[in-house]
CSV table of C-alpha atoms and ligand atoms in Angstrom, one decimal:
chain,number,residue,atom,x,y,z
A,1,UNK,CA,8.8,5.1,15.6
A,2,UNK,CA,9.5,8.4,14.7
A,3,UNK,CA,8.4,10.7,11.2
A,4,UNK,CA,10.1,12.8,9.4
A,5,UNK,CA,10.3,14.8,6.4
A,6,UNK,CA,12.1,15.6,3.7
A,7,UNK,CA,12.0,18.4,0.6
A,8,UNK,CA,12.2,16.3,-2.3
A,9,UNK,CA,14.1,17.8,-5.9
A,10,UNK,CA,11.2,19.4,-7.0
A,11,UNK,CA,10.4,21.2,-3.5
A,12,UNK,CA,7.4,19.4,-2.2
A,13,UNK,CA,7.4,17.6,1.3
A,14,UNK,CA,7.5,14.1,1.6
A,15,UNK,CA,6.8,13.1,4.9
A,16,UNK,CA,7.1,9.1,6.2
A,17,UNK,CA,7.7,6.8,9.2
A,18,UNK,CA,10.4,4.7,10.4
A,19,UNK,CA,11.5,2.2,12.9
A,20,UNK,CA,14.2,0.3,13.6
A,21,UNK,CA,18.1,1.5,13.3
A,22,UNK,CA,19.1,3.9,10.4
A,23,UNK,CA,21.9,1.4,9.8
A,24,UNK,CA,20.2,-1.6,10.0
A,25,UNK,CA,21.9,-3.9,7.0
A,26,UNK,CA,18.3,-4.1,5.3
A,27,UNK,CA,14.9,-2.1,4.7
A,28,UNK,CA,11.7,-2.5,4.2
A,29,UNK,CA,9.1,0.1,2.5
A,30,UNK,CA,5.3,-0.4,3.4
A,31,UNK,CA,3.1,1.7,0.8
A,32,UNK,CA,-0.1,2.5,2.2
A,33,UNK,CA,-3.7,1.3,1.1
A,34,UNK,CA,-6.5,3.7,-0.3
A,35,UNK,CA,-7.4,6.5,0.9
A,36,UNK,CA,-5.6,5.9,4.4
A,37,UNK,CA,-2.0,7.2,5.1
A,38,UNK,CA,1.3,5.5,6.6
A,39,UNK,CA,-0.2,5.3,10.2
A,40,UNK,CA,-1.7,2.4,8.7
A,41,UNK,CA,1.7,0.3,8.9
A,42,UNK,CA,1.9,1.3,12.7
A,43,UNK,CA,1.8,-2.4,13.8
A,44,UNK,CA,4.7,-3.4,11.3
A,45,UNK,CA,6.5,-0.9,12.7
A,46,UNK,CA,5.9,-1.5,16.0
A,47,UNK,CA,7.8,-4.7,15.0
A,48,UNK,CA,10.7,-4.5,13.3
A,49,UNK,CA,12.5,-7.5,12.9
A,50,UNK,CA,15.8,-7.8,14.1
A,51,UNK,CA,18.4,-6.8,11.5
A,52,UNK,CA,15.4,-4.5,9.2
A,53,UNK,CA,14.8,-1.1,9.0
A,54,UNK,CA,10.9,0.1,8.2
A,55,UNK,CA,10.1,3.1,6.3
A,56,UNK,CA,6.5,3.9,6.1
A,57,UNK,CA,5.9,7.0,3.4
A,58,UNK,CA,2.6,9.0,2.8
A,59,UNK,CA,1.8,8.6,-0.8
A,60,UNK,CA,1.5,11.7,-2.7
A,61,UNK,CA,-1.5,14.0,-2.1
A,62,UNK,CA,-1.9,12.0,1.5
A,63,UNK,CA,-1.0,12.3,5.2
A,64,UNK,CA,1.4,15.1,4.8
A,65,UNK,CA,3.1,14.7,1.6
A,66,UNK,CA,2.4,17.0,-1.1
A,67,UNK,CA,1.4,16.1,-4.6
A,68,UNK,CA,3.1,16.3,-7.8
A,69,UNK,CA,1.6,18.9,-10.4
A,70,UNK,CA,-0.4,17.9,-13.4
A,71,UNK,CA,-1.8,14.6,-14.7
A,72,UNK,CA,-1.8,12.2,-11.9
A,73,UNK,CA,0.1,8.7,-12.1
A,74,UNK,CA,0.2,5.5,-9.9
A,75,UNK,CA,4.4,6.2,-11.3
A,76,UNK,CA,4.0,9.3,-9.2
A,77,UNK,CA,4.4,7.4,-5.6
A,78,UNK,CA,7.2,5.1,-7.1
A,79,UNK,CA,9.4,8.1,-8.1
A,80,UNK,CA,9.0,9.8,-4.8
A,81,UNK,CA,10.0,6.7,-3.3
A,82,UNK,CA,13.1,6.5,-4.9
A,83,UNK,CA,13.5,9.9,-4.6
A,84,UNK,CA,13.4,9.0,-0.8
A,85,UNK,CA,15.5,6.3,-1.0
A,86,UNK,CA,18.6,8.6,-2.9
A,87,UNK,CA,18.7,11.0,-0.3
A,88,UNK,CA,18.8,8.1,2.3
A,89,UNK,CA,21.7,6.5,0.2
A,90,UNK,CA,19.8,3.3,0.2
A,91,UNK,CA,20.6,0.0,-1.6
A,92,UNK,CA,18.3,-2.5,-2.2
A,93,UNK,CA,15.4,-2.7,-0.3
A,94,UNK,CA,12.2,-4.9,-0.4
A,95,UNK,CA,9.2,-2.9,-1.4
A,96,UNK,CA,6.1,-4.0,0.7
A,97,UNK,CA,2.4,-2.8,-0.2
A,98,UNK,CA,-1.3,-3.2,0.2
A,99,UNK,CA,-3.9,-2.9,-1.9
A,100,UNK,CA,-3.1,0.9,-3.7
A,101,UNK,CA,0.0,0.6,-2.5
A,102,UNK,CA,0.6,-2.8,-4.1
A,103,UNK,CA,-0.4,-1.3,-7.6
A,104,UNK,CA,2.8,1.4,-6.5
A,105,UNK,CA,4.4,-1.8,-5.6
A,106,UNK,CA,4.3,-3.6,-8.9
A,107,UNK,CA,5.1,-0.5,-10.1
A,108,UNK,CA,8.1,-0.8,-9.0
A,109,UNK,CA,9.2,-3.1,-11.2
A,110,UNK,CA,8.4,-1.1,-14.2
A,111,UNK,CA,10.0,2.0,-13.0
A,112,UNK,CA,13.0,1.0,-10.9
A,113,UNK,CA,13.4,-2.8,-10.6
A,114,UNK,CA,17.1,-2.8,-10.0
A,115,UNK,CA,15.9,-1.3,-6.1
A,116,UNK,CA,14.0,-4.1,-5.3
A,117,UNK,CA,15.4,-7.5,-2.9
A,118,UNK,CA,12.1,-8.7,-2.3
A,119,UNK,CA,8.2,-7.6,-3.2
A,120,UNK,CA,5.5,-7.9,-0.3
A,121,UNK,CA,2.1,-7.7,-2.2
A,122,UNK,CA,-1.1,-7.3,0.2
A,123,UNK,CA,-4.4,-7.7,-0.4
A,124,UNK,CA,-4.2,-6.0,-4.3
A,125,UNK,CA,-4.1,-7.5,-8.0
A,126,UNK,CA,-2.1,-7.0,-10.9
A,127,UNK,CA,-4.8,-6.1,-13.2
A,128,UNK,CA,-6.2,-2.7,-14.8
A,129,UNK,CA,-9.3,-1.5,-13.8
A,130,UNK,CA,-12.4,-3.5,-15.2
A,131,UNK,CA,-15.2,-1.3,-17.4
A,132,UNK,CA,-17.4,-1.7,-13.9
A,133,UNK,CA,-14.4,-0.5,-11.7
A,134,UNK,CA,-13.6,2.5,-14.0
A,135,UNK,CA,-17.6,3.2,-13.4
A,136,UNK,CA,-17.1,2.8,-9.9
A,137,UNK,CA,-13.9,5.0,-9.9
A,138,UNK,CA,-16.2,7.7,-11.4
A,139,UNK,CA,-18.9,7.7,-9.0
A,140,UNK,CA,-16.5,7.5,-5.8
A,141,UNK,CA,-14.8,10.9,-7.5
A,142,UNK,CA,-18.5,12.7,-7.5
A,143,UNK,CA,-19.0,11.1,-3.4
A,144,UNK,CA,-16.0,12.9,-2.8
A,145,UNK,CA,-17.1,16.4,-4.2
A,146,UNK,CA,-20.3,15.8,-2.7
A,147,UNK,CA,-19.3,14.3,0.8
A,148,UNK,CA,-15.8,14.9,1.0
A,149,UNK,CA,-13.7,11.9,3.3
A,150,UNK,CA,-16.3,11.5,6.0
A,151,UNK,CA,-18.7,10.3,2.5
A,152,UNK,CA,-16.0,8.1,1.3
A,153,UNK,CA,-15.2,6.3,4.8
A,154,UNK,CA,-19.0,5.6,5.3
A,155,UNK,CA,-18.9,4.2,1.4
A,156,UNK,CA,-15.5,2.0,1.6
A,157,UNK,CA,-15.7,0.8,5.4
A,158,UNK,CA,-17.8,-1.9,5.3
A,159,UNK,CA,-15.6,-3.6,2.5
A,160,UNK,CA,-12.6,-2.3,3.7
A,161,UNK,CA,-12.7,-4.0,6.6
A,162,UNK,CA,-13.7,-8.0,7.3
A,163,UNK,CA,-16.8,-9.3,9.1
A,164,UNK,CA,-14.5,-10.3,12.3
A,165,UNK,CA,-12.8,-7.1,12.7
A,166,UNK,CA,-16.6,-5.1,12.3
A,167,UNK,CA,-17.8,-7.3,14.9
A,168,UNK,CA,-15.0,-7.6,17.7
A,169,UNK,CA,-12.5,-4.9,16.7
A,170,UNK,CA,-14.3,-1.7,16.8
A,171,UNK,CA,-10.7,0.1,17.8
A,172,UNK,CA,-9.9,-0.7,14.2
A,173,UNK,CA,-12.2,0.3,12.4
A,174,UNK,CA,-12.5,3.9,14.1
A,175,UNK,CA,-9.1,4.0,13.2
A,176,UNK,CA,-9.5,3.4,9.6
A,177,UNK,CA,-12.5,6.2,9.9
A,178,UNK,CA,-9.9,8.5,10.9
A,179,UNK,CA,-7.4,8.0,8.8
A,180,UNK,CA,-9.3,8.3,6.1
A,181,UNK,CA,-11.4,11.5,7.3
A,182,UNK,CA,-7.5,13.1,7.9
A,183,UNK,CA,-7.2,13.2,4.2
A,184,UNK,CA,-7.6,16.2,2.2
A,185,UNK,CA,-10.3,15.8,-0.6
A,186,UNK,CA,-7.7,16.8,-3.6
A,187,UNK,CA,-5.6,13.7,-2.4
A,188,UNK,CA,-8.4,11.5,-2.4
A,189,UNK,CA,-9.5,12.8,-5.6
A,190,UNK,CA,-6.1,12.2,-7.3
A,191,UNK,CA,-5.3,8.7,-5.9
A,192,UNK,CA,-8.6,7.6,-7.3
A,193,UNK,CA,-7.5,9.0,-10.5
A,194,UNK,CA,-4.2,7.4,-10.4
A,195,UNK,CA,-5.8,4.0,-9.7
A,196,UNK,CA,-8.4,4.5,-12.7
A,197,UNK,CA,-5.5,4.7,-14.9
A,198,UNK,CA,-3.2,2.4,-13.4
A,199,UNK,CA,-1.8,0.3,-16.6
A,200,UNK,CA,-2.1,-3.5,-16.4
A,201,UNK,CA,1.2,-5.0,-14.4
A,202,UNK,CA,0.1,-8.4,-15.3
A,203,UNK,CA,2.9,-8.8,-18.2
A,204,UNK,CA,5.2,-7.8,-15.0
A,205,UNK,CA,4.7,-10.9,-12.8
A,206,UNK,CA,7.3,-13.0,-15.0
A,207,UNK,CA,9.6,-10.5,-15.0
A,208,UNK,CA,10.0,-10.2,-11.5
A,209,UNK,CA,13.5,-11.5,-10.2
A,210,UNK,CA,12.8,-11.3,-6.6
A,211,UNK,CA,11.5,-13.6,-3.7
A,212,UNK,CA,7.4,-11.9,-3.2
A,213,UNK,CA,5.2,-12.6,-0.4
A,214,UNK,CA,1.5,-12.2,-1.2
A,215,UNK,CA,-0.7,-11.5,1.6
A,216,UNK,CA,-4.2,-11.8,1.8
A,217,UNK,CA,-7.0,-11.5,4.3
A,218,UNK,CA,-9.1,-14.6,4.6
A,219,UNK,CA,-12.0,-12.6,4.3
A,220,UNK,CA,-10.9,-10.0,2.3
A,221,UNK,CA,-13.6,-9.1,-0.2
A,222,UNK,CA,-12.7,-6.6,-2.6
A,223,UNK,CA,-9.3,-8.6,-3.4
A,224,UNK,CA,-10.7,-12.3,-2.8
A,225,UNK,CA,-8.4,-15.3,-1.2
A,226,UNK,CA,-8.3,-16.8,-5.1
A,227,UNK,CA,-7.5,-14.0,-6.6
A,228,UNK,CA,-4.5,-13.7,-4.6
A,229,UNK,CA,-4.0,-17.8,-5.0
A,230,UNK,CA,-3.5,-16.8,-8.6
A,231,UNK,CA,-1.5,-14.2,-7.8
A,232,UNK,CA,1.1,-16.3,-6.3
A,233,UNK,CA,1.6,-18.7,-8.6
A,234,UNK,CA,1.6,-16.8,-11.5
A,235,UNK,CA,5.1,-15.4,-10.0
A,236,UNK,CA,8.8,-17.9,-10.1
A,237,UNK,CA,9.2,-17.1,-6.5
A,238,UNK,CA,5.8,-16.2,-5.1
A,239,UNK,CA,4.6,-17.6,-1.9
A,240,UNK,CA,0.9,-16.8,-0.4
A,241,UNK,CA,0.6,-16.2,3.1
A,242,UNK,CA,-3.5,-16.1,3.8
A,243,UNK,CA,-4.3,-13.9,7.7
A,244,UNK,CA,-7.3,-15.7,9.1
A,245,UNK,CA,-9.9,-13.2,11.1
A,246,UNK,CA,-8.6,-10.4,8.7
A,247,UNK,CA,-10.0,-8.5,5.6
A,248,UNK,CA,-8.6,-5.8,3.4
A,249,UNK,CA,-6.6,-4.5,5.6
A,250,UNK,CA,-5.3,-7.9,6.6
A,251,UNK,CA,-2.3,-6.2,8.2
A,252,UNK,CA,-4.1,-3.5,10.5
A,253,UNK,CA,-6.7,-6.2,11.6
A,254,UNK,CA,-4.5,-9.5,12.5
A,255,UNK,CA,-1.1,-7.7,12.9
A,256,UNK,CA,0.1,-10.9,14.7
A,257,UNK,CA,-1.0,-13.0,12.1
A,258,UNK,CA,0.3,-10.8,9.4
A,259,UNK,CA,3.8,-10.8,11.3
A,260,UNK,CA,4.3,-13.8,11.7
A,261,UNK,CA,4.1,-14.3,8.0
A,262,UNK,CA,6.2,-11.8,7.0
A,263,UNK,CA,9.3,-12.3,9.8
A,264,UNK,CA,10.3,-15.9,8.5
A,265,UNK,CA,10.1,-14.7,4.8
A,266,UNK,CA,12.1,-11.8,5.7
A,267,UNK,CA,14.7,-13.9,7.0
A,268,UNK,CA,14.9,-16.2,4.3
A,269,UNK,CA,15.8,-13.6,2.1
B,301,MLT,C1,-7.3,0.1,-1.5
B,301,MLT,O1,-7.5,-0.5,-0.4
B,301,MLT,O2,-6.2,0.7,-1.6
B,301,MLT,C2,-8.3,0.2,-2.5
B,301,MLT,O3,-9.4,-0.6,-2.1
B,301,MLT,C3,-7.8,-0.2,-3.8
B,301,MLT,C4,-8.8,0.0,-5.0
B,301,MLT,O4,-9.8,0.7,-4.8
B,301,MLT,O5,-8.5,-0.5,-6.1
């Protein structure tokens, strides 16, 4: 795996993973979670599947990328992605998020839906925020003033996380501390602004032309197993995939599990 940067049109730095061979005939895009960064997909990119390229970007504002200026938009990480993807001279590639970065994900399909072979959505929804979850957005901005990351890791680990992985797999869990704790408070700020006033992408799920794998934890709790039942079958070509011992981060906490999901879809593609 190695990282890289590049200076996008506008100037800022946009700084991501990748693994596997630059001329691999086909890529894959993993769009990290809230508030953690691309290290996150380090176990997807630790196996690439034959034939696959992974790329692995921090989402505006996060890890090292810089933000845009102005009003913030869940459209923003979509357009750097592309922007990404120009300079790489990429075709189509399968777009692959979790959670936050399955809102960019679905985004996608507003913004630049000719890009896209293939969808992976993880542990997220295609809904707006609910009345409660635009209060909830509110208070987690004034945790952040107040507490900075450290506040907001203590506040989202125990849901971010499942009930095996807080028991047995303490390794991850420090890791998701530190992830989140690496990013600045601006970028958290923003991102939870860009998720308050992410539009509804239910409308979208017809539309969508490609094959999509949705992922989800068994005991993921702040995107439920039903939720993402629905999910599925509200799409032509959607097929659920459901990582026992796993939470939200279903693909940090039973990589295995999670990869052996996502191999065989790949390759049906
Ligand atoms: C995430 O994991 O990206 C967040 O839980 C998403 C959200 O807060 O809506």
């Amino acid at each position: 795996m190695v990282t890289r940067e590049i200076s996008l049109p506008d100037g800022r730095r946009l700084s991501w993973a990748e693994a596997g061979p630059p001329d691999a005939p086909a890529t894959i895009v993993w769009l990290h979670a809230f508030p953690l960064t691309h290290a996150m997909w380090q176990p997807q990119l630790a196996a690439v599947p034959p034939g696959w390229r992974a790329m692995a970007p921090d989402l505006a504002g996060l890890g090292a990328s810089a933000d845009h200026a102005g009003r913030p938009a869940i459209d923003d990480f979509v357009r750097d992605v592309e922007a990404l993807l120009e300079a790489m001279g990429a075709g189509r590639v399968v777009v692959g998020g979790l959670s936050m970065g399955g809102y960019a994900a679905l985004a996608y399909q507003r913004v630049a839906p000719g890009r896209l072979s293939g969808l992976v959505l993880a542990d997220t929804r295609s809904g707006a925020d609910s009345p409660e979850g635009r209060h909830g957005r509110e208070r987690m901005l004034g945790l952040v003033e107040s507490g900075g990351a450290p506040a907001v890791a203590s506040e989202m680990l125990p849901k971010l996380v499942g009930s095996t992985t807080h028991a047995r797999r303490p390794h991850v869990v420090a890791e998701v501390r530190r992830l989140i704790e690496s990013n600045p408070v601006e970028g958290i700020r923003r991102a939870i602004m860009r998720m308050r006033d992410r539009p509804d992408s239910t409308g979208l799920l017809r539309q969508i032309r490609v094959p999509v794998l949705v992922v989800v934890g068994e005991e993921d709790a702040i995107t439920p197993v039903e939720e993402s039942r629905a999910l599925a079958s509200a799409l032509d070509d959607g097929t659920l995939a459901i990582v026992p011992a796993a939470g939200h981060l279903s693909n940090m906490e039973n990589p295995d599990s999670f990869n052996a999901a996502l191999w065989p879809w790949l390759g049906g593609l």
